[in-house]
Amino acid sequence: MTTILCATRGGASSFPNQDRAIALAQERHAQLIFLHVANVTFLNQFASPKIVDMEAELEEMGEFMLIMAEERAEKAGITAQGVARQGGFQQALQEVIGEYGVTAVTLGAPVHGTALTTTAYLQTLTQTLLQEHAVEVFLLHDGDIIEHHLPTPK
Amino acid sequence: MSPNIRFPRCWSFPPTTKSHLLISLCIALVVLLLSRQVQPVQAVAPVDGYLLTGSLLDSQTQPIAAATIEVVTAVDSTPLAVTESQDSGEWSLVIPEVPSQNFQVTISRHHFAAQTLVIDNDARAQLANSGIYRVGSLTLHRQIDASFWVATAVFLGVLLLIAFEKLHSTTAALTGLSAVMLATFLGEAVWEPLYIFSFERALHYINWEVIFLVMAMMIIIAIIEETGIFQWMAFQAYRLSRGHSWLLVLVLMGVTAVASALLDNFTTMLLMTPISLQIGLALGINPLAFIIPEVLASNIGGISTLIGTPTNILIGAYADIGFTDFLANQTAGVIVALVAAGGYVIFHYRAEWRKASGGISPRLYARLQQNASIEDSAALLKAGIVFLLVLVGFVVGEQYHIVPAVPALIGATALLIWLKPDINAMIKAVDWTTLVFFMALFIVVGAVQEVGLISMIADGISRLVGSNLVLAIFVMVFGVGTLSTAIANIPLAASMLPVAEFLTGSVPGGSSKVLYYALSMGAAMGGNGFLVGAEANLVTAGITEQAGSPISFKEFLKIGLPVTYLTLLVGFVWLLIRFVW
């Protein structure tokens, strides 16, 4: 059975891309993994005291949003699993691809400045995934597939 | 990275580390207590010789410290006696004998024009007869030299580096500190007009009461926040609102304002944003309709207490304004401002309230409940008792002139002993970056005070407001409020404190300290104007970005700017009611 990984941040702007990933899973009779990666390095720029354990707070928030994504998938009859990770997005993504035997990945392309990633970053990441992990990559924009890359034969 | 503080049943850390922290806290306590006992040295009668005394003031009648006073005679260029003026501007020196001819007292200080005073026959006779002669108060006049421009450029440079995020705030402040010290070094070694102040004098500008209070509160808050009380309160707000999202936002604003009055705004938003985001998403509402109003409430709510904002801590320590003073003089104005902000929020997001989906799945509800549960009720009870006692300590301490840092340090120590948290995590919970930022910033602001920039600003505002207290309050509330929309409010407040001090002394009616309260309101409420106006705003945007609900500059501006001026108006009117009418 194929496994599709949908990298998501979980907010309302991510819903169209989550729905597209669910639709892809339906087409391919695949299982779906939603991945949320929280990164607290943005806190380093502030002078105010960082007393709160933000890693735990963001992890709980990520898990909540993953449950929301899982429920969307279950409503469409797709088995989905949420995976919450901490740290760098690229490293976490590659780890999960390896751990879960992922065959296809959906990534959200920057929309109206709402994405954490830039177009250049996504292009580099896509090439890495194609070459090092031999997975299919879909770049999604507001629920539409704007780029579809097949894995590079080794 | 924030530590995860747990409360182990047994000790799982090196005892030496715990001892070090406890000893440090005890030493800090003793230093603070002793520092309050030491009074400025006044002129004392000489044991042997003849005493000359006097005092030095600047053109704003503020005392001048660290001026060099020398007694020289016409026949010998070697001074008979040398001394330095105290913080109070007072000076005294003893000469072994009264010279047979007229002699001179020369007064010199960097950044001021030197003065020479001739001690004539009459004065000599008085000195010889009574053994003491009081020269009286002398006014020294400012002298603008290269150091003025260097210190001003450094200060503005630090503000710009922070505003445009070119450097971390602490790095920016340290860069400023280094530049100031380098100028002084060059001033001593190469070209005197570059000299700003000595390192010892620079340290004099660090407000240790602020540093210790912030440090102690970090320890207390780190323990309290770990209990999950604020997330629990947010979840209860969600339950009690029964699906009425307009009511929910008002309750969340209230919870945030109360939390912000007890914690700092930044910490409050770190705690409130994730849970509010989950509530908003679960209800099918744009979570920013909850979160942006919470940021606004956080910046307003903190004004009501001494520990609610870093700017209030600064103001309290500088102007000797206590916990109850803030509570009594600000709270009513803050509540009215919150009501006004709440009304505007309901109107602004009116379309969102109709979108609420009505209910969430049992699984999501259970998860929300789990994420907002009290983590450790025993720790919460103990921390709550200690925190309450610290607040009582603030109030009682005012009667005995004990600075707020003392009860806060005692409270922090009590929690360490009672709860036995992981001490390594606790040490990490003290954000040393913030403390270093404060220390470096105090010195950079001290540099512009030293060279006369702050006096110049105070003079300008003084000329503008004349003896009109209402106008002075207006300028302080709206002027500082407007500046605070774009300039980081901590350096802004730190640099405006000497201005408020001068106006408090010069404007009739200012002795009620109303201008300090006006500064507090302006600095905090102004932070709501733009997304970049306060660190609490920016960190909230950082968290929502992580969840795919970013806050744009424009979106924040649309609600932040009207609320800023609405609340500034409320604050201004409140201060007039409380202090003028």
XYZ file of C-alpha atoms in Angstrom:
735
model
C 0.000 0.000 0.000
C 1.332 3.421 -0.893
C 1.757 6.101 1.728
C 1.275 9.790 1.065
C 2.744 12.343 3.420
C 1.060 15.736 3.676
C 3.220 18.351 5.386
C 0.852 20.803 7.037
C 0.818 23.655 9.488
C -2.814 22.968 10.301
C -4.505 26.367 10.119
C -7.452 27.314 7.930
C -5.136 28.233 5.051
C -3.879 24.641 5.084
C -7.341 23.060 4.709
C -7.482 23.194 0.854
C -4.094 21.480 0.598
C -5.120 18.892 3.179
C -8.256 18.194 1.105
C -6.144 17.754 -2.021
C -3.885 15.276 -0.210
C -6.996 13.400 0.970
C -8.271 13.319 -2.624
C -4.910 11.939 -3.811
C -5.094 9.234 -1.134
C -8.598 8.330 -2.300
C -7.459 8.069 -5.923
C -4.529 5.832 -5.052
C -6.130 3.928 -2.195
C -3.211 5.122 -0.135
C -2.828 5.713 3.565
C -2.168 9.259 4.605
C 0.253 10.798 7.069
C -0.095 14.394 8.181
C 3.162 15.890 9.413
C 3.360 19.001 11.598
C 6.792 20.360 12.487
C 7.107 22.965 15.242
C 10.217 25.050 15.457
C 10.892 27.392 18.366
C 14.000 29.043 16.931
C 11.922 32.117 16.021
C 11.862 32.917 19.759
C 15.598 33.613 19.709
C 15.112 37.072 18.197
C 13.262 38.405 21.259
C 14.801 40.103 24.279
C 11.808 39.348 26.520
C 12.186 36.444 28.950
C 11.344 33.099 27.386
C 10.183 31.310 30.498
C 7.444 29.194 28.964
C 8.238 25.720 27.671
C 7.219 26.563 24.121
C 8.359 23.276 22.642
C 5.703 21.499 24.705
C 3.078 24.171 23.997
C 3.666 24.052 20.235
C 3.744 20.267 20.250
C 0.338 20.153 21.937
C -0.971 22.709 19.457
C 0.431 20.682 16.548
C -1.133 17.468 17.827
C -4.507 19.190 18.140
C -4.348 20.406 14.570
C -3.272 16.972 13.389
C -6.388 15.501 15.000
C -8.438 18.034 13.032
C -6.684 16.918 9.842
C -7.214 13.235 10.701
C -10.926 13.883 11.215
C -11.149 15.542 7.781
C -9.535 12.458 6.249
C -11.735 10.032 8.190
C -14.842 11.832 6.944
C -13.597 11.072 3.410
C -13.042 7.429 4.351
C -9.260 7.658 4.457
C -7.126 6.248 7.217
C -4.821 8.985 8.395
C -2.173 9.333 11.017
C -0.781 12.513 12.480
C 2.907 12.892 13.254
C 4.160 15.873 15.276
C 7.860 16.687 15.294
C 10.146 19.414 16.627
C 13.067 21.169 15.011
C 14.109 21.812 11.425
C 11.420 21.081 8.853
C 13.647 19.482 6.233
C 15.321 17.107 8.666
C 12.012 16.105 10.267
C 10.430 15.533 6.860
C 13.256 13.301 5.691
C 13.208 11.314 8.935
C 9.464 10.648 8.678
C 9.748 9.680 5.002
C 12.279 7.052 6.000
C 10.425 5.842 9.094
C 7.022 5.409 7.433
C 8.060 4.248 3.972
C 6.494 7.263 2.304
C 6.102 7.112 -1.484
C 4.623 10.544 -2.206
C 4.855 13.934 -0.498
C 2.631 16.994 -0.763
C 4.125 20.370 0.131
C 2.371 23.724 0.294
C 3.804 26.389 -1.995
C 4.052 29.948 -0.658
C 0.702 31.746 -0.848
C 0.410 35.497 -0.204
C 3.405 35.365 2.081
C 1.677 32.947 4.412
C 4.148 30.086 4.085
C 7.190 29.640 6.234
C 9.106 28.493 3.184
C 10.203 30.373 0.100
C 9.962 29.174 -3.492
C 13.731 28.723 -3.700
C 13.711 26.673 -0.488
C 10.938 24.445 -1.826
C 12.786 23.868 -5.118
C 15.903 22.780 -3.288
C 13.889 20.590 -0.942
C 12.028 19.012 -3.849
C 15.280 18.103 -5.590
C 16.616 16.591 -2.365
C 13.485 14.471 -1.901
C 13.511 13.330 -5.522
C 17.176 12.386 -5.539
C 17.760 11.093 -2.017
C 14.393 9.532 -1.172
C 12.973 8.702 -4.617
C 9.502 9.932 -3.671
C 6.878 11.658 -5.802
C 6.494 15.318 -4.891
C 3.379 17.460 -5.329
C 3.581 21.196 -4.808
C 0.139 22.493 -3.870
C -1.261 25.994 -3.941
C -4.663 26.634 -2.406
C -5.649 23.027 -3.084
C -4.400 22.947 -6.691
C -1.422 20.944 -7.889
C 0.967 23.459 -9.357
C 3.942 21.123 -9.786
C 4.205 17.366 -9.907
C 7.636 15.720 -9.843
C 8.322 12.039 -10.348
C 11.271 10.497 -8.535
C 14.609 10.598 -10.286
C 15.683 7.054 -11.282
C 18.845 6.045 -9.438
C 15.159 27.267 24.143
C 12.824 27.056 27.089
C 13.370 24.394 29.657
C 10.765 21.907 30.694
C 10.455 22.267 34.430
C 9.221 19.275 36.342
C 8.701 18.624 39.994
C 10.464 15.378 40.826
C 9.746 13.419 43.984
C 13.435 12.943 44.552
C 16.414 15.182 43.848
C 17.857 14.488 40.442
C 20.405 17.255 40.246
C 23.770 18.075 41.699
C 23.303 19.533 45.203
C 26.136 21.978 44.537
C 24.144 23.618 41.742
C 21.163 24.053 44.011
C 23.365 25.500 46.718
C 24.877 27.950 44.252
C 21.510 29.276 43.202
C 20.216 29.528 46.752
C 23.403 31.236 47.906
C 23.162 33.621 44.945
C 19.574 34.469 45.848
C 20.508 35.027 49.504
C 23.444 37.240 48.554
C 21.216 39.194 46.196
C 18.754 39.657 49.033
C 21.379 40.885 51.458
C 22.884 43.238 48.866
C 19.477 44.700 48.151
C 18.633 45.133 51.817
C 21.985 46.702 52.582
C 21.787 48.958 49.570
C 18.570 50.385 51.015
C 20.183 51.072 54.358
C 23.115 53.052 52.960
C 22.169 56.699 52.854
C 23.963 59.276 50.686
C 26.962 60.761 52.460
C 26.169 64.200 53.698
C 28.565 66.902 54.768
C 30.031 66.057 58.145
C 31.933 68.183 60.600
C 35.684 67.733 60.301
C 37.736 66.147 62.995
C 40.836 68.143 62.074
C 40.876 71.110 59.755
C 38.324 73.366 58.119
C 35.266 72.228 56.223
C 34.046 73.622 52.915
C 30.692 72.369 51.637
C 28.354 73.073 48.757
C 26.077 71.516 46.218
C 25.977 71.341 42.432
C 22.925 71.516 40.208
C 22.420 71.554 36.468
C 20.238 74.079 34.665
C 17.202 71.886 35.393
C 18.019 71.963 39.101
C 18.971 68.296 39.031
C 21.939 67.323 41.260
C 25.273 66.745 39.551
C 27.282 63.793 40.785
C 30.928 62.896 40.167
C 32.140 66.465 39.654
C 35.706 67.169 40.794
C 36.075 69.972 43.347
C 39.558 71.291 44.101
C 40.881 73.985 46.436
C 43.857 75.845 44.983
C 45.807 78.878 46.121
C 47.468 81.553 44.064
C 50.934 80.533 45.239
C 50.777 76.800 44.681
C 49.225 74.969 41.745
C 48.992 71.745 43.767
C 45.447 71.478 45.156
C 45.089 71.773 48.902
C 42.220 69.309 48.824
C 40.207 67.396 46.231
C 36.814 65.714 46.414
C 33.917 64.516 44.258
C 30.273 65.475 44.469
C 27.820 62.816 45.687
C 24.657 61.566 43.946
C 22.760 64.268 45.812
C 25.065 66.896 44.266
C 26.464 67.676 47.720
C 30.203 67.937 48.232
C 32.430 68.625 51.196
C 36.174 68.832 51.660
C 38.544 69.486 54.485
C 41.578 71.765 54.290
C 44.247 71.549 57.012
C 44.487 75.315 57.463
C 42.889 78.467 56.129
C 45.206 80.022 53.491
C 46.529 83.495 54.331
C 45.285 84.927 51.030
C 42.159 84.559 48.906
C 41.919 81.124 47.376
C 39.801 79.374 44.765
C 37.451 76.458 44.567
C 37.442 75.024 41.038
C 34.679 72.739 39.899
C 35.070 70.607 36.806
C 33.108 67.805 35.243
C 32.953 66.246 31.825
C 30.128 67.643 29.684
C 29.829 70.805 31.799
C 31.634 74.134 31.628
C 34.142 74.430 34.509
C 33.571 77.053 37.215
C 35.910 78.830 39.586
C 34.771 80.361 42.833
C 36.919 82.809 44.741
C 36.881 82.494 48.525
C 37.345 86.107 49.579
C 38.373 87.699 52.882
C 34.896 87.553 54.447
C 34.475 83.893 53.589
C 37.977 83.109 54.843
C 37.208 84.853 58.110
C 33.986 82.859 58.545
C 35.845 79.641 57.780
C 38.609 80.478 60.234
C 36.160 81.433 63.001
C 33.553 78.702 62.755
C 35.612 75.973 61.096
C 32.992 75.570 58.371
C 31.927 77.528 55.313
C 29.053 76.640 53.018
C 29.646 77.784 49.468
C 25.989 77.217 48.568
C 24.394 75.806 45.444
C 26.182 76.319 42.187
C 24.668 75.779 38.761
C 26.876 74.199 36.117
C 26.011 74.686 32.462
C 26.045 71.954 29.860
C 28.750 71.855 27.233
C 28.069 70.079 23.948
C 31.149 68.284 22.663
C 31.984 65.323 20.437
C 30.861 62.859 23.096
C 27.325 64.261 22.854
C 27.100 63.344 19.182
C 28.741 59.962 19.697
C 26.399 58.975 22.535
C 23.350 60.255 20.644
C 24.343 58.372 17.487
C 24.938 55.187 19.477
C 21.574 55.492 21.228
C 19.681 56.061 17.967
C 21.675 53.278 16.327
C 20.628 50.820 19.045
C 16.979 51.842 18.671
C 17.164 51.358 14.891
C 18.940 48.008 15.160
C 16.201 46.790 17.480
C 13.352 48.285 15.425
C 14.562 46.796 12.133
C 15.633 43.531 13.759
C 19.101 43.843 12.257
C 20.533 42.428 15.458
C 19.102 40.618 18.455
C 18.004 43.249 20.981
C 20.599 42.123 23.503
C 23.363 42.128 20.895
C 22.241 45.589 19.775
C 22.356 46.902 23.348
C 25.759 45.293 23.951
C 27.039 46.831 20.708
C 25.876 50.215 21.979
C 27.532 49.616 25.330
C 30.818 48.679 23.643
C 30.693 51.747 21.396
C 30.141 54.013 24.402
C 33.042 52.422 26.284
C 35.281 52.608 23.205
C 34.549 56.327 22.888
C 35.495 56.792 26.541
C 38.697 54.821 26.037
C 39.627 56.970 23.026
C 38.650 60.030 25.052
C 41.113 59.095 27.761
C 43.911 58.027 25.436
C 43.598 60.175 22.320
C 41.086 63.027 22.283
C 39.343 64.151 25.469
C 36.097 65.473 23.916
C 35.177 61.854 23.094
C 35.083 60.899 26.781
C 31.559 59.909 27.907
C 31.884 58.299 31.332
C 34.083 55.929 33.281
C 33.182 52.257 33.588
C 32.402 52.772 37.285
C 30.092 55.629 36.416
C 28.467 53.479 33.687
C 27.721 50.735 36.228
C 26.094 53.388 38.391
C 23.305 53.676 35.795
C 22.318 50.006 36.076
C 19.182 49.733 38.154
C 19.818 46.625 40.219
C 16.352 46.691 41.739
C 14.960 46.106 38.252
C 17.445 43.336 37.473
C 16.730 41.412 40.688
C 12.970 41.894 40.470
C 12.888 40.633 36.885
C 15.120 37.679 37.806
C 13.020 36.677 40.818
C 9.769 37.015 38.877
C 11.183 34.787 36.127
C 11.681 31.987 38.662
C 8.225 32.428 40.174
C 6.488 32.622 36.787
C 8.428 29.627 35.447
C 6.967 27.521 38.238
C 3.443 28.918 37.984
C 3.187 28.640 34.194
C 4.183 24.994 34.327
C 1.036 24.221 36.319
C -1.145 25.052 33.280
C -3.422 27.447 35.165
C -3.697 30.025 32.396
C -4.532 27.469 29.703
C -7.128 26.020 32.085
C -8.671 29.465 32.512
C -8.845 29.880 28.726
C -10.597 26.521 28.391
C -13.077 27.427 31.133
C -13.795 30.629 29.226
C -14.580 28.496 26.189
C -16.901 26.244 28.222
C -18.704 29.075 29.952
C -19.330 31.052 26.776
C -21.480 28.148 25.480
C -20.755 28.792 21.838
C -21.278 32.579 21.959
C -18.037 33.554 20.296
C -18.473 37.295 20.926
C -18.808 36.495 24.630
C -15.865 34.138 24.439
C -13.567 36.822 23.029
C -14.555 39.209 25.815
C -13.878 36.586 28.481
C -10.570 35.659 26.837
C -9.588 39.333 26.777
C -10.429 39.522 30.476
C -8.425 36.401 31.300
C -5.485 37.719 29.263
C -5.628 41.124 30.940
C -5.609 39.557 34.414
C -2.788 37.189 33.455
C -0.867 40.099 31.987
C -1.243 42.105 35.194
C 0.460 39.269 37.086
C 2.932 38.073 34.451
C 4.630 40.092 31.746
C 2.848 40.549 28.397
C 5.308 38.421 26.467
C 4.899 35.405 28.766
C 1.133 35.875 28.821
C 0.930 35.642 25.043
C 3.259 32.638 24.927
C 0.742 30.900 27.183
C -2.521 32.160 25.682
C -1.834 31.985 21.947
C -1.569 28.203 21.403
C -4.722 27.344 23.375
C -6.709 30.223 21.833
C -5.618 29.123 18.387
C -6.973 25.655 19.094
C -10.269 27.056 20.402
C -10.683 29.275 17.333
C -9.946 26.472 14.877
C -12.247 24.102 16.736
C -15.097 26.612 16.544
C -14.521 27.227 12.844
C -13.665 30.880 13.452
C -10.572 32.705 12.269
C -8.447 32.231 15.417
C -6.965 35.692 14.921
C -10.357 37.102 15.925
C -9.515 35.800 19.412
C -5.769 36.164 19.402
C -5.338 39.764 18.198
C -7.823 41.031 20.823
C -5.875 39.052 23.414
C -2.646 40.793 22.401
C -4.386 44.151 22.715
C -5.757 43.174 26.143
C -2.356 41.939 27.230
C -0.650 45.244 26.395
C -3.402 47.158 28.214
C -3.885 44.847 31.216
C -0.239 44.859 32.243
C -0.408 48.575 32.992
C -2.391 48.067 36.179
C 0.374 46.499 38.275
C 4.029 47.040 39.050
C 4.982 43.629 37.634
C 2.601 43.676 34.654
C 5.057 45.180 32.170
C 8.823 45.670 32.119
C 8.173 49.388 31.643
C 6.206 49.495 34.906
C 9.060 47.720 36.683
C 11.414 50.394 35.323
C 9.079 53.221 36.294
C 8.406 51.781 39.740
C 12.087 51.382 40.560
C 13.025 54.803 39.173
C 10.226 56.845 40.702
C 9.632 54.794 43.844
C 6.093 53.889 42.794
C 4.874 50.773 44.569
C 2.517 47.920 43.777
C -0.482 49.541 45.464
C 0.253 52.898 43.822
C -0.030 51.331 40.380
C -3.109 49.394 41.413
C -4.856 52.404 42.902
C -3.958 54.894 40.218
C -4.128 52.828 37.040
C -6.610 49.971 37.472
C -9.863 51.869 36.965
C -8.481 53.534 33.835
C -7.241 50.180 32.572
C -10.664 48.548 33.089
C -12.429 51.318 31.167
C -9.798 51.093 28.426
C -10.369 47.327 28.223
C -14.127 47.837 27.951
C -13.570 50.352 25.131
C -11.163 47.972 23.378
C -13.613 45.082 23.843
C -16.416 47.095 22.283
C -14.272 47.925 19.283
C -13.193 44.294 18.911
C -16.818 43.068 18.892
C -17.599 45.613 16.179
C -14.482 44.943 14.120
C -14.898 41.173 13.989
C -18.727 41.200 13.814
C -18.733 39.024 10.671
C -16.602 36.350 12.363
C -18.989 35.739 15.256
C -21.639 34.442 12.825
C -19.246 31.813 11.452
C -19.061 29.708 14.615
C -19.815 26.114 13.685
C -21.597 25.430 16.951
C -19.786 22.399 18.246
C -16.671 20.282 18.011
C -16.141 16.543 17.896
C -15.801 14.638 21.180
C -12.236 13.726 20.233
C -11.246 17.347 19.659
C -13.020 18.428 22.827
C -11.190 15.780 24.834
C -7.881 16.862 23.354
C -8.590 20.519 24.066
C -9.496 19.613 27.637
C -6.296 17.587 27.972
C -4.149 20.422 26.585
C -5.766 22.851 29.021
C -5.683 20.693 32.126
C -3.948 21.587 35.383
C -0.640 19.736 35.193
C 0.176 19.612 38.881
C -2.501 20.802 41.296
C -0.274 20.416 44.381
C 2.397 22.600 42.791
C -0.295 25.079 41.748
C -1.546 25.354 45.330
C 1.934 25.925 46.728
C 2.927 28.333 43.964
C -0.386 30.164 44.381
C 0.175 30.594 48.122
C 3.717 31.877 47.622
C 2.688 34.197 44.799
C -0.080 35.631 46.961
C 2.397 36.162 49.793
C 4.770 37.910 47.376
C 1.957 40.266 46.401
C 1.247 40.873 50.106
C 4.999 41.437 50.522
C 4.889 44.127 47.824
C 2.101 45.930 49.683
C 3.536 45.557 53.191
C 7.054 46.295 51.974
C 5.981 49.749 50.815
C 5.270 50.686 54.456
C 8.848 49.816 55.411
C 10.615 51.082 52.295
C 11.489 47.560 51.190
C 11.878 47.421 47.433
C 9.658 44.918 45.526
C 12.709 42.889 44.503
C 13.069 41.728 48.131
C 9.692 39.955 48.554
C 10.080 38.616 45.000
C 13.493 37.121 45.831
C 12.171 35.666 49.096
C 9.211 34.180 47.200
C 11.452 32.674 44.529
C 13.695 31.155 47.195
C 10.689 29.793 49.109
C 9.395 28.110 45.953
C 12.784 26.546 45.284
C 12.888 25.121 48.793
C 9.232 24.063 48.959
C 8.693 22.636 45.478
C 12.205 21.341 44.826
C 12.039 21.815 41.059
C 14.836 20.591 38.799
C 17.384 23.239 39.639
C 19.194 23.027 36.308
C 15.953 23.707 34.495
C 15.260 26.522 36.925
C 18.601 28.174 36.205
C 17.830 27.922 32.511
C 14.399 29.438 33.164
C 16.103 32.656 34.210
C 16.507 34.307 30.849
C 19.949 35.815 31.240
C 19.739 37.295 27.755
C 16.970 39.563 28.987
C 18.900 40.594 32.083
C 21.987 41.399 30.010
C 19.765 43.397 27.652
C 18.483 45.460 30.577
C 21.988 46.083 31.944
C 23.450 47.102 28.578
C 20.426 49.255 27.815
C 20.687 51.073 31.161
C 24.272 52.010 30.315
C 23.445 53.169 26.768
C 20.595 55.322 28.125
C 22.931 56.474 30.912
C 25.372 57.672 28.253
C 22.826 59.992 26.649
C 21.826 61.187 30.111
C 25.458 61.865 30.911
C 26.146 63.945 27.787
C 22.942 65.968 28.132
C 20.650 64.658 25.381
C 17.908 63.733 27.838
C 18.197 67.158 29.498
C 17.820 68.754 26.091
C 14.663 66.739 25.354
C 13.317 67.556 28.821
C 14.042 71.260 28.207
C 12.198 71.128 24.879
C 9.129 69.433 26.352
C 9.246 71.771 29.318
C 9.181 74.804 27.025
C 6.291 73.225 25.097
C 4.102 72.482 28.113
C 5.150 75.418 30.287
C 3.363 75.107 33.619
C 0.309 73.382 32.140
C -0.069 69.968 33.800
C -2.898 68.861 31.486
C -0.735 69.574 28.452
C 2.193 67.747 30.049
C 0.000 64.673 30.654
C -1.309 64.907 27.084
C 2.221 65.047 25.652
C 3.370 62.159 27.813
C 0.363 59.920 27.009
C -0.021 60.653 23.303
C 3.594 61.570 22.504
C 5.069 58.489 24.128
C 2.096 56.429 22.894
C 2.741 57.456 19.304
C 6.487 56.840 19.563
C 5.802 53.486 21.180
C 3.840 52.259 18.163
C 7.148 51.865 16.354
C 9.933 52.120 18.956
C 10.555 49.305 21.425
C 8.853 50.472 24.609
C 11.559 49.385 27.083
C 14.330 51.656 25.717
C 11.732 54.344 25.106
C 10.504 54.257 28.696
C 14.051 54.036 30.043
C 15.055 57.175 28.143
C 11.876 59.071 29.025
C 12.166 58.479 32.772
C 14.589 61.366 33.403
C 12.323 63.572 31.271
C 9.318 62.597 33.408
C 11.416 63.273 36.518
C 12.304 66.756 35.340
C 8.712 67.604 34.383
C 7.490 66.184 37.692
C 9.714 68.693 39.441
C 9.032 71.637 37.163
C 5.328 71.482 36.271
C 2.986 72.567 39.101
C 0.937 69.557 40.264
C 3.459 67.100 38.866
C 4.571 65.965 42.303
C 1.655 63.491 42.349
C 3.804 61.477 39.919
C 0.992 61.609 37.370
C 3.527 62.002 34.551
C 5.073 58.646 35.416
C 1.639 57.039 35.170
C 1.134 58.852 31.869
C 4.461 57.423 30.688
C 3.356 53.947 31.767
C 0.086 54.213 29.839
C 1.659 55.756 26.744
C 4.501 53.230 26.519
C 2.264 50.172 26.982
C -0.867 51.202 25.063
C 1.212 52.549 22.188
C 2.557 49.038 21.688
C -0.827 48.088 20.246
C -0.493 50.430 17.259
C 1.608 48.341 14.918
C 2.578 44.698 14.809
C 6.158 45.760 15.540
C 5.084 47.925 18.488
C 5.678 45.294 21.167
C 7.495 42.002 21.485
C 4.242 40.411 22.691
C 2.700 41.240 19.285
C 5.623 39.813 17.351
C 5.900 36.595 19.301
C 2.167 36.032 18.895
C 2.579 36.470 15.146
C 5.451 33.988 15.271
C 3.285 31.349 16.961
C 0.287 31.832 14.672
C 2.626 31.621 11.664
C 3.679 28.185 12.924
C 0.036 27.160 12.781
C -0.672 28.543 9.331
C -2.639 31.553 10.599
C -0.175 34.408 10.111
C -0.921 37.946 11.280
C -0.186 40.467 8.557
C 1.049 43.980 9.329
C -2.070 45.428 7.668
C -4.494 43.156 9.502
C -3.010 44.105 12.842
C -2.893 47.794 11.950
C -6.616 47.889 11.060
C -7.624 47.023 14.596
C -4.486 47.932 16.543
C -4.220 51.598 15.595
C -7.852 52.576 16.369
C -7.710 50.666 19.662
C -4.409 52.385 20.512
C -5.775 55.899 20.195
C -9.113 54.945 21.749
C -7.402 53.533 24.824
C -4.858 56.371 24.985
C -7.801 58.770 25.080
C -9.447 56.764 27.863
C -6.148 56.655 29.777
C -5.633 60.406 29.347
C -9.137 61.230 30.593
C -8.720 58.831 33.522
C -5.481 60.496 34.614
C -7.183 63.894 34.454
C -10.055 62.599 36.607
C -7.694 60.972 39.068
C -5.057 63.699 39.386
C -6.279 67.008 37.947
C -10.043 67.488 38.109
